Coordinates of N, CA and C in Angstrom, one line a residue:
X1 N -46.3 -42.5 172.3 CA -45.2 -43.5 172.2 C -45.5 -44.3 171.0
X2 N -44.6 -44.4 170.0 CA -44.8 -45.2 168.8 C -43.7 -46.2 168.8
X3 N -43.9 -47.4 169.2 CA -43.0 -48.5 169.1 C -41.6 -48.1 169.7
X4 N -41.7 -47.4 170.8 CA -40.4 -47.1 171.4 C -39.9 -45.7 171.1
X5 N -40.5 -45.0 170.2 CA -40.0 -43.6 169.9 C -41.0 -42.6 170.5
X6 N -40.4 -41.8 171.3 CA -41.2 -40.7 172.0 C -41.4 -39.6 171.0
X7 N -42.6 -39.2 170.7 CA -42.9 -38.1 169.8 C -43.0 -36.8 170.7
X8 N -42.2 -35.9 170.4 CA -42.2 -34.6 171.1 C -42.8 -33.5 170.2
X9 N -43.7 -32.8 170.7 CA -44.3 -31.7 170.0 C -43.6 -30.4 170.2
X10 N -43.0 -29.9 169.1 CA -42.3 -28.6 169.2 C -42.4 -27.8 167.9
X11 N -43.2 -26.8 167.9 CA -43.4 -26.0 166.7 C -42.2 -25.4 166.1
X12 N -41.9 -25.7 164.9 CA -40.6 -25.2 164.3 C -40.9 -24.0 163.3
X13 N -40.4 -22.8 163.6 CA -40.6 -21.7 162.6 C -39.5 -21.7 161.6
X14 N -38.6 -22.7 161.6 CA -37.4 -22.6 160.7 C -37.6 -23.6 159.6
X15 N -37.0 -23.3 158.5 CA -37.0 -24.3 157.4 C -36.2 -25.5 157.7
X16 N -36.4 -26.6 157.1 CA -35.6 -27.8 157.3 C -34.2 -27.6 156.7
X17 N -33.2 -28.2 157.3 CA -31.8 -28.0 156.9 C -31.6 -28.6 155.6
X18 N -30.6 -28.0 154.9 CA -30.1 -28.7 153.6 C -29.2 -29.8 154.0
X19 N -29.0 -30.8 153.2 CA -28.1 -31.9 153.5 C -26.7 -31.3 153.8
X20 N -26.0 -31.9 154.9 CA -24.7 -31.5 155.2 C -23.7 -31.8 154.1
X21 N -22.9 -30.9 153.8 CA -21.8 -31.1 152.9 C -20.7 -32.0 153.6
X22 N -20.0 -32.8 152.8 CA -19.0 -33.6 153.4 C -17.9 -32.8 154.0
X23 N -17.5 -33.1 155.2 CA -16.4 -32.5 155.8 C -15.1 -32.8 155.0
X24 N -14.3 -31.7 154.7 CA -13.1 -31.9 153.9 C -12.1 -32.7 154.6
X25 N -12.1 -34.0 154.4 CA -11.2 -34.9 155.1 C -11.0 -36.2 154.3
X26 N -9.9 -36.8 154.4 CA -9.7 -38.1 153.8 C -10.1 -39.3 154.7
X27 N -10.6 -39.0 155.9 CA -10.9 -40.0 156.8 C -12.3 -40.5 156.7
X28 N -12.5 -41.8 156.5 CA -13.9 -42.3 156.3 C -14.5 -42.4 157.7
X29 N -15.8 -42.7 157.7 CA -16.5 -42.8 158.9 C -16.0 -43.8 159.9
X30 N -15.7 -45.0 159.3 CA -15.2 -46.1 160.2 C -13.9 -45.7 160.9
X31 N -13.0 -45.1 160.2 CA -11.7 -44.7 160.8 C -11.9 -43.6 161.8
X32 N -12.8 -42.7 161.5 CA -13.0 -41.6 162.5 C -13.6 -42.2 163.7
X33 N -14.5 -43.2 163.6 CA -15.1 -43.8 164.7 C -14.1 -44.5 165.6
X34 N -13.1 -45.1 164.9 CA -12.0 -45.8 165.7 C -11.2 -44.8 166.4
X35 N -10.9 -43.6 165.8 CA -10.2 -42.5 166.4 C -10.9 -42.1 167.7
X36 N -12.2 -41.9 167.6 CA -13.0 -41.4 168.7 C -13.1 -42.5 169.8
X37 N -13.2 -43.8 169.4 CA -13.3 -44.9 170.3 C -12.0 -45.0 171.2
X38 N -10.9 -44.5 170.6 CA -9.6 -44.6 171.3 C -9.4 -43.5 172.4
X39 N -10.4 -42.5 172.4 CA -10.3 -41.4 173.3 C -10.9 -41.8 174.7
X40 N -10.7 -40.9 175.7 CA -11.1 -41.2 177.0 C -12.6 -41.4 177.1
X41 N -13.4 -40.6 176.3 CA -14.8 -40.7 176.3 C -15.4 -41.8 175.5
X42 N -14.6 -42.4 174.6 CA -15.0 -43.5 173.8 C -16.4 -43.1 173.1
X43 N -16.4 -41.9 172.5 CA -17.7 -41.4 171.9 C -17.9 -41.9 170.5
X44 N -19.1 -42.1 170.1 CA -19.5 -42.4 168.7 C -19.4 -41.0 168.0
X45 N -19.3 -41.0 166.6 CA -19.3 -39.8 165.9 C -20.5 -38.9 166.2
X46 N -21.7 -39.5 166.3 CA -22.9 -38.6 166.6 C -22.8 -38.1 168.0
X47 N -22.4 -38.9 169.0 CA -22.2 -38.4 170.3 C -21.2 -37.3 170.4
X48 N -20.1 -37.5 169.7 CA -19.0 -36.4 169.7 C -19.6 -35.1 169.1
X49 N -20.4 -35.2 168.1 CA -21.0 -33.9 167.6 C -22.0 -33.3 168.6
X50 N -22.7 -34.2 169.3 CA -23.6 -33.7 170.3 C -22.9 -33.0 171.4
X51 N -21.7 -33.5 171.8 CA -20.8 -32.9 172.8 C -20.4 -31.5 172.3
X52 N -20.0 -31.4 171.1 CA -19.5 -30.2 170.5 C -20.7 -29.1 170.5
X53 N -21.8 -29.5 170.1 CA -23.0 -28.6 170.1 C -23.4 -28.2 171.5
X54 N -23.3 -29.1 172.4 CA -23.6 -28.8 173.8 C -22.6 -27.7 174.4
X55 N -21.3 -27.9 174.0 CA -20.3 -26.9 174.5 C -20.6 -25.5 173.8
X56 N -20.8 -25.5 172.5 CA -21.0 -24.2 171.8 C -22.3 -23.6 172.3
X57 N -23.4 -24.3 172.3 CA -24.7 -23.8 172.7 C -24.7 -23.4 174.2
X58 N -24.0 -24.1 175.0 CA -24.0 -23.8 176.4 C -23.1 -22.6 176.8
X59 N -22.3 -22.1 175.8 CA -21.5 -20.9 176.1 C -20.1 -21.1 176.6
X60 N -19.6 -22.3 176.3 CA -18.2 -22.6 176.7 C -17.3 -21.5 176.0
X61 N -16.3 -21.0 176.8 CA -15.5 -19.9 176.3 C -14.6 -20.4 175.1
X62 N -14.2 -21.6 175.1 CA -13.4 -22.1 174.0 C -13.9 -23.5 173.6
X63 N -15.1 -23.6 173.0 CA -15.7 -24.9 172.8 C -14.9 -25.9 172.0
X64 N -14.3 -25.4 170.9 CA -13.6 -26.3 170.0 C -12.4 -26.9 170.7
X65 N -11.6 -26.0 171.4 CA -10.4 -26.5 172.1 C -10.8 -27.5 173.2
X66 N -11.9 -27.2 174.0 CA -12.4 -28.1 175.0 C -12.8 -29.4 174.4
X67 N -13.5 -29.4 173.3 CA -14.0 -30.6 172.7 C -12.8 -31.5 172.2
X68 N -11.9 -30.9 171.5 CA -10.7 -31.6 171.0 C -9.9 -32.2 172.1
X69 N -9.8 -31.5 173.2 CA -9.1 -32.1 174.3 C -9.8 -33.2 174.9
X70 N -11.1 -33.2 175.0 CA -11.9 -34.3 175.6 C -11.8 -35.5 174.7
X71 N -11.8 -35.4 173.4 CA -11.9 -36.5 172.5 C -10.5 -37.1 172.1
X72 N -9.4 -36.4 172.4 CA -8.1 -36.8 171.9 C -7.6 -38.1 172.5
X73 N -7.2 -39.1 171.7 CA -6.7 -40.3 172.2 C -5.3 -40.0 172.8
X74 N -4.8 -40.8 173.7 CA -3.5 -40.6 174.3 C -2.4 -41.2 173.4
X75 N -2.8 -42.0 172.5 CA -1.8 -42.5 171.5 C -2.5 -42.7 170.2
X76 N -1.7 -43.0 169.1 CA -2.3 -43.2 167.8 C -3.4 -44.3 167.9
X77 N -4.5 -44.0 167.2 CA -5.6 -44.9 167.2 C -5.5 -45.8 165.9
X78 N -4.8 -46.9 166.1 CA -4.6 -47.9 165.0 C -3.9 -47.2 163.8
X79 N -4.6 -47.2 162.6 CA -4.0 -46.7 161.4 C -4.3 -45.2 161.3
X80 N -4.9 -44.6 162.3 CA -5.3 -43.2 162.2 C -4.4 -42.4 163.2
X81 N -3.6 -41.5 162.6 CA -2.7 -40.7 163.4 C -3.5 -39.6 164.2
X82 N -3.0 -39.2 165.3 CA -3.7 -38.2 166.1 C -3.9 -36.9 165.3
X83 N -2.9 -36.5 164.7 CA -3.0 -35.2 163.9 C -4.0 -35.3 162.8
X84 N -4.1 -36.5 162.2 CA -5.1 -36.6 161.1 C -6.5 -36.6 161.7
X85 N -6.7 -37.3 162.8 CA -8.1 -37.2 163.4 C -8.4 -35.9 163.9
X86 N -7.4 -35.2 164.5 CA -7.7 -33.8 165.0 C -8.1 -32.9 163.9
X87 N -7.4 -33.0 162.7 CA -7.7 -32.2 161.6 C -9.2 -32.4 161.1
X88 N -9.6 -33.7 161.1 CA -11.0 -34.0 160.7 C -12.0 -33.4 161.6
X89 N -11.7 -33.5 162.9 CA -12.6 -33.0 163.9 C -12.6 -31.5 163.9
X90 N -11.5 -30.8 163.6 CA -11.4 -29.4 163.5 C -12.3 -28.9 162.4
X91 N -12.3 -29.6 161.3 CA -13.1 -29.3 160.1 C -14.6 -29.4 160.4
X92 N -14.9 -30.4 161.2 CA -16.3 -30.6 161.6 C -16.7 -29.5 162.5
X93 N -15.8 -29.1 163.4 CA -16.1 -28.0 164.4 C -16.3 -26.7 163.7
X94 N -15.5 -26.4 162.7 CA -15.7 -25.1 161.9 C -17.0 -25.1 161.2
X95 N -17.4 -26.2 160.6 CA -18.6 -26.3 159.8 C -19.8 -26.1 160.8
X96 N -19.7 -26.8 161.9 CA -20.8 -26.7 162.9 C -21.0 -25.2 163.4
X97 N -19.8 -24.6 163.7 CA -19.9 -23.2 164.1 C -20.5 -22.3 163.1
X98 N -20.1 -22.5 161.8 CA -20.7 -21.7 160.7 C -22.2 -21.9 160.6
X99 N -22.6 -23.2 160.8 CA -24.1 -23.5 160.7 C -24.8 -22.8 161.8
X100 N -24.3 -22.8 163.0 CA -25.0 -22.2 164.2 C -25.0 -20.7 164.0
X101 N -24.0 -20.1 163.4 CA -23.9 -18.7 163.3 C -24.7 -18.1 162.1
X102 N -25.1 -19.0 161.2 CA -25.8 -18.6 160.0 C -27.2 -18.1 160.3
X103 N -27.7 -17.1 159.6 CA -29.0 -16.5 159.9 C -30.1 -17.5 159.5
X104 N -29.8 -18.5 158.7 CA -30.8 -19.4 158.2 C -31.1 -20.5 159.2
X105 N -30.5 -20.5 160.3 CA -30.6 -21.6 161.3 C -30.4 -22.9 160.6
X106 N -29.2 -23.1 160.2 CA -28.9 -24.2 159.3 C -28.2 -25.4 160.0
X107 N -28.3 -25.5 161.3 CA -27.6 -26.6 162.0 C -28.1 -28.0 161.4
X108 N -27.2 -28.8 161.1 CA -27.5 -30.2 160.7 C -26.9 -31.2 161.7
X109 N -27.7 -32.0 162.3 CA -27.1 -33.0 163.3 C -26.3 -34.0 162.5
X110 N -25.2 -34.4 163.1 CA -24.2 -35.3 162.5 C -24.7 -36.8 162.7
X111 N -25.6 -37.2 161.8 CA -26.3 -38.5 162.0 C -26.1 -39.3 160.7
X112 N -26.3 -40.7 160.8 CA -26.2 -41.5 159.6 C -27.3 -41.0 158.6
X113 N -27.1 -41.2 157.3 CA -28.1 -40.8 156.3 C -29.2 -41.8 156.3
X114 N -30.2 -41.4 155.5 CA -31.5 -42.1 155.5 C -31.4 -43.5 154.9
X115 N -30.3 -43.8 154.3 CA -30.1 -45.2 153.7 C -29.8 -46.2 154.8
X116 N -29.4 -45.7 156.0 CA -29.1 -46.7 157.0 C -30.3 -47.2 157.7
X117 N -30.3 -48.3 158.4 CA -31.5 -48.8 159.1 C -32.0 -47.9 160.1
X118 N -33.3 -47.9 160.3 CA -34.0 -47.0 161.3 C -33.4 -47.1 162.7
X119 N -33.1 -48.4 163.1 CA -32.6 -48.6 164.5 C -31.3 -47.9 164.6
X120 N -30.4 -48.0 163.6 CA -29.1 -47.4 163.7 C -29.2 -45.9 163.8
X121 N -30.1 -45.3 163.0 CA -30.3 -43.8 163.0 C -30.9 -43.4 164.4
X122 N -31.8 -44.2 164.9 CA -32.4 -43.8 166.2 C -31.4 -43.9 167.3
X123 N -30.5 -44.9 167.3 CA -29.4 -45.0 168.2 C -28.4 -43.8 168.1
X124 N -28.2 -43.4 166.9 CA -27.3 -42.3 166.7 C -27.9 -41.0 167.3
X125 N -29.2 -40.8 167.1 CA -29.9 -39.6 167.7 C -29.8 -39.7 169.2
X126 N -30.0 -40.9 169.7 CA -29.9 -41.0 171.2 C -28.5 -40.6 171.6
X127 N -27.4 -41.1 170.9 CA -26.1 -40.7 171.2 C -25.8 -39.2 171.1
X128 N -26.4 -38.6 170.1 CA -26.2 -37.1 169.9 C -26.8 -36.4 171.1
X129 N -28.0 -36.8 171.5 CA -28.6 -36.1 172.7 C -27.8 -36.3 174.0
X130 N -27.4 -37.6 174.1 CA -26.6 -37.9 175.3 C -25.3 -37.1 175.4
X131 N -24.7 -36.9 174.2 CA -23.5 -36.1 174.2 C -23.8 -34.6 174.5
X132 N -24.9 -34.1 174.0 CA -25.2 -32.7 174.3 C -25.4 -32.5 175.8
X133 N -26.2 -33.5 176.4 CA -26.4 -33.4 177.9 C -25.1 -33.5 178.7
X134 N -24.2 -34.4 178.2 CA -23.0 -34.5 178.9 C -22.2 -33.2 178.9
X135 N -22.1 -32.6 177.7 CA -21.4 -31.3 177.6 C -22.0 -30.2 178.5
X136 N -23.4 -30.2 178.5 CA -24.1 -29.2 179.3 C -23.7 -29.4 180.7
X137 N -23.6 -30.6 181.2 CA -23.3 -30.9 182.6 C -21.9 -30.5 183.0
X138 N -21.0 -30.3 182.0 CA -19.6 -30.0 182.4 C -19.5 -28.5 182.5
X139 N -20.5 -27.7 182.1 CA -20.4 -26.2 182.1 C -20.9 -25.6 183.4
X140 N -20.4 -24.5 183.7 CA -20.8 -23.7 184.9 C -21.9 -22.7 184.5
X141 N -23.1 -22.9 185.0 CA -24.2 -22.1 184.6 C -24.6 -21.1 185.7
X142 N -23.8 -21.0 186.8 CA -24.2 -20.2 188.0 C -24.3 -18.8 187.7
X143 N -23.5 -18.3 186.7 CA -23.5 -16.8 186.4 C -24.7 -16.4 185.6
X144 N -25.4 -17.4 185.0 CA -26.6 -17.1 184.2 C -27.5 -18.3 184.1
X145 N -28.4 -18.4 185.0 CA -29.3 -19.5 185.1 C -30.1 -19.7 183.8
X146 N -30.3 -20.9 183.3 CA -31.1 -21.2 182.1 C -32.5 -20.7 182.3
X147 N -33.1 -20.3 181.2 CA -34.5 -19.8 181.2 C -35.4 -21.0 181.4
X148 N -36.6 -20.7 181.7 CA -37.6 -21.8 181.8 C -37.7 -22.6 180.5
X149 N -37.7 -21.9 179.4 CA -37.7 -22.6 178.1 C -36.6 -23.6 177.9
X150 N -35.4 -23.1 178.3 CA -34.2 -24.0 178.1 C -34.3 -25.2 179.1
X151 N -34.7 -24.9 180.3 CA -34.9 -26.0 181.3 C -35.9 -27.1 180.8
X152 N -36.9 -26.6 180.1 CA -37.9 -27.5 179.6 C -37.3 -28.3 178.4
X153 N -36.5 -27.7 177.6 CA -35.9 -28.4 176.5 C -34.9 -29.4 177.0
X154 N -34.2 -29.1 178.1 CA -33.3 -30.1 178.6 C -34.0 -31.3 179.2
X155 N -35.2 -31.0 179.8 CA -36.0 -32.1 180.3 C -36.5 -33.0 179.2
X156 N -36.8 -32.4 178.1 CA -37.3 -33.1 176.9 C -36.1 -33.9 176.3
X157 N -34.9 -33.4 176.3 CA -33.7 -34.1 175.9 C -33.5 -35.3 176.7
X158 N -33.7 -35.2 178.0 CA -33.5 -36.3 178.9 C -34.5 -37.4 178.6
X159 N -35.8 -37.0 178.3 CA -36.8 -37.9 177.9 C -36.4 -38.7 176.6
X160 N -35.7 -38.0 175.7 CA -35.2 -38.7 174.5 C -34.3 -39.8 174.8
X161 N -33.4 -39.6 175.8 CA -32.4 -40.6 176.2 C -33.1 -41.8 176.9
X162 N -34.4 -41.7 177.1 CA -35.1 -42.8 177.8 C -35.9 -43.6 176.7
X163 N -35.7 -43.3 175.5 CA -36.5 -44.0 174.4 C -36.1 -45.5 174.5
X164 N -37.1 -46.3 174.3 CA -37.0 -47.7 174.2 C -36.7 -48.1 172.8
X165 N -35.4 -48.4 172.5 CA -35.0 -48.7 171.1 C -35.0 -50.2 170.8
X166 N -35.2 -51.0 171.8 CA -35.2 -52.5 171.6 C -36.3 -52.9 170.7
X167 N -36.0 -53.7 169.6 CA -37.0 -54.2 168.7 C -37.7 -53.2 167.9
X168 N -37.0 -52.1 167.6 CA -37.7 -51.0 166.9 C -38.0 -51.4 165.4
X169 N -39.2 -51.4 165.1 CA -39.6 -51.8 163.7 C -39.3 -50.7 162.7
X170 N -38.8 -51.1 161.6 CA -38.4 -50.2 160.5 C -39.7 -50.0 159.6
X171 N -40.6 -49.2 160.1 CA -41.8 -48.9 159.4 C -42.1 -47.4 159.3
X172 N -43.2 -47.1 158.5 CA -43.5 -45.7 158.2 C -43.8 -44.9 159.5
X173 N -44.5 -45.5 160.4 CA -44.8 -44.7 161.6 C -43.6 -44.4 162.4
X174 N -42.7 -45.3 162.6 CA -41.4 -45.0 163.3 C -40.5 -44.1 162.5
X175 N -40.6 -44.2 161.2 CA -39.8 -43.3 160.4 C -40.3 -41.8 160.6
X176 N -41.6 -41.6 160.6 CA -42.1 -40.3 160.8 C -41.8 -39.8 162.2
X177 N -41.9 -40.7 163.2 CA -41.6 -40.3 164.6 C -40.1 -39.9 164.7
X178 N -39.2 -40.6 164.1 CA -37.8 -40.3 164.2 C -37.5 -39.0 163.5
X179 N -38.2 -38.7 162.4 CA -38.0 -37.4 161.7 C -38.5 -36.3 162.6
X180 N -39.6 -36.5 163.3 CA -40.1 -35.4 164.1 C -39.2 -35.2 165.3
X181 N -38.8 -36.2 166.0 CA -37.9 -36.1 167.1 C -36.6 -35.4 166.7
X182 N -36.0 -35.8 165.6 CA -34.8 -35.2 165.1 C -34.9 -33.7 164.8
X183 N -36.1 -33.4 164.2 CA -36.3 -31.9 164.0 C -36.5 -31.2 165.3
X184 N -37.1 -31.8 166.2 CA -37.3 -31.1 167.5 C -35.9 -30.9 168.1
X185 N -35.0 -31.9 168.1 CA -33.7 -31.7 168.7 C -32.9 -30.7 168.0
X186 N -33.0 -30.6 166.7 CA -32.2 -29.6 165.9 C -32.7 -28.2 166.2
X187 N -34.0 -28.0 166.2 CA -34.5 -26.6 166.5 C -34.2 -26.3 168.0
X188 N -34.4 -27.2 168.9 CA -34.2 -27.0 170.3 C -32.7 -26.6 170.6
X189 N -31.8 -27.2 170.0 CA -30.4 -26.9 170.2 C -30.1 -25.4 169.7
X190 N -30.7 -25.1 168.5 CA -30.5 -23.7 168.0 C -31.2 -22.7 169.0
X191 N -32.3 -23.1 169.5 CA -33.0 -22.2 170.5 C -32.1 -21.9 171.7
X192 N -31.5 -22.9 172.2 CA -30.5 -22.7 173.3 C -29.4 -21.9 172.9
X193 N -28.9 -22.1 171.7 CA -27.7 -21.3 171.2 C -28.1 -19.8 171.2
X194 N -29.3 -19.5 170.7 CA -29.8 -18.2 170.6 C -29.9 -17.5 172.0
X195 N -30.3 -18.3 172.9 CA -30.5 -17.7 174.3 C -29.1 -17.5 175.0
X196 N -28.3 -18.6 174.9 CA -27.1 -18.6 175.7 C -25.9 -17.9 175.1
X197 N -25.9 -17.8 173.8 CA -24.8 -17.2 173.1 C -25.1 -15.9 172.4
X198 N -26.1 -16.0 171.4 CA -26.4 -14.9 170.6 C -26.9 -13.7 171.5
X199 N -27.9 -14.0 172.3 CA -28.5 -12.9 173.1 C -27.6 -12.3 174.1
X200 N -26.5 -13.0 174.5 CA -25.6 -12.5 175.5 C -24.3 -11.9 174.9
X201 N -24.2 -12.0 173.6 CA -23.0 -11.4 172.9 C -23.1 -9.9 172.9
X202 N -21.9 -9.2 173.1 CA -21.9 -7.8 173.1 C -22.4 -7.2 171.8
X203 N -23.2 -6.1 171.8 CA -23.7 -5.5 170.6 C -22.5 -4.9 169.9
X204 N -22.6 -4.7 168.5 CA -21.5 -4.1 167.8 C -21.2 -2.7 168.2
X205 N -22.2 -2.0 168.8 CA -21.9 -0.6 169.3 C -21.2 -0.5 170.6
X206 N -21.2 -1.6 171.4 CA -20.6 -1.6 172.7 C -19.1 -1.8 172.7

């Protein structure tokens, strides 16, 4: 434990992701956050992305449609029209799907960039993991029980949501710890995707 950040050890055979390209949208982060806040789940942008990844990695039959339905406000969210917000989220969903399907294991977590304060980035990572676990809990896994590795990952994710973020110092130790935890989460989500989606997909010959 380093000043509230739980360091999880998870060997990564994958290269680190390249920076996420901006989603093609005219909606800035603040307006998108207001759109999400107007929905039934009142999700933050990072939490919303965690929900999306949880649905995709967990094998939801129609993850993008399920996700958009969960996040959709019942009425216009201030100056942001529902169609405009849905278009932005659809673009993010397409990008996330492409990243997960890429052979380079290129998933990038939707988190604030490194110029933001450490505490803000740590809270966003907490939100992302909480969103992933929420999505996982909405899925029916009775037809294919998770492997021991996936169950261990989910226990580790739960541990991440128990991080003590109060009074988190913005120092080098915590910066390194946050980087390590973020990389664990990124690789772990891809590991679940490989097990629950890729390995279960019909072969081209079938």
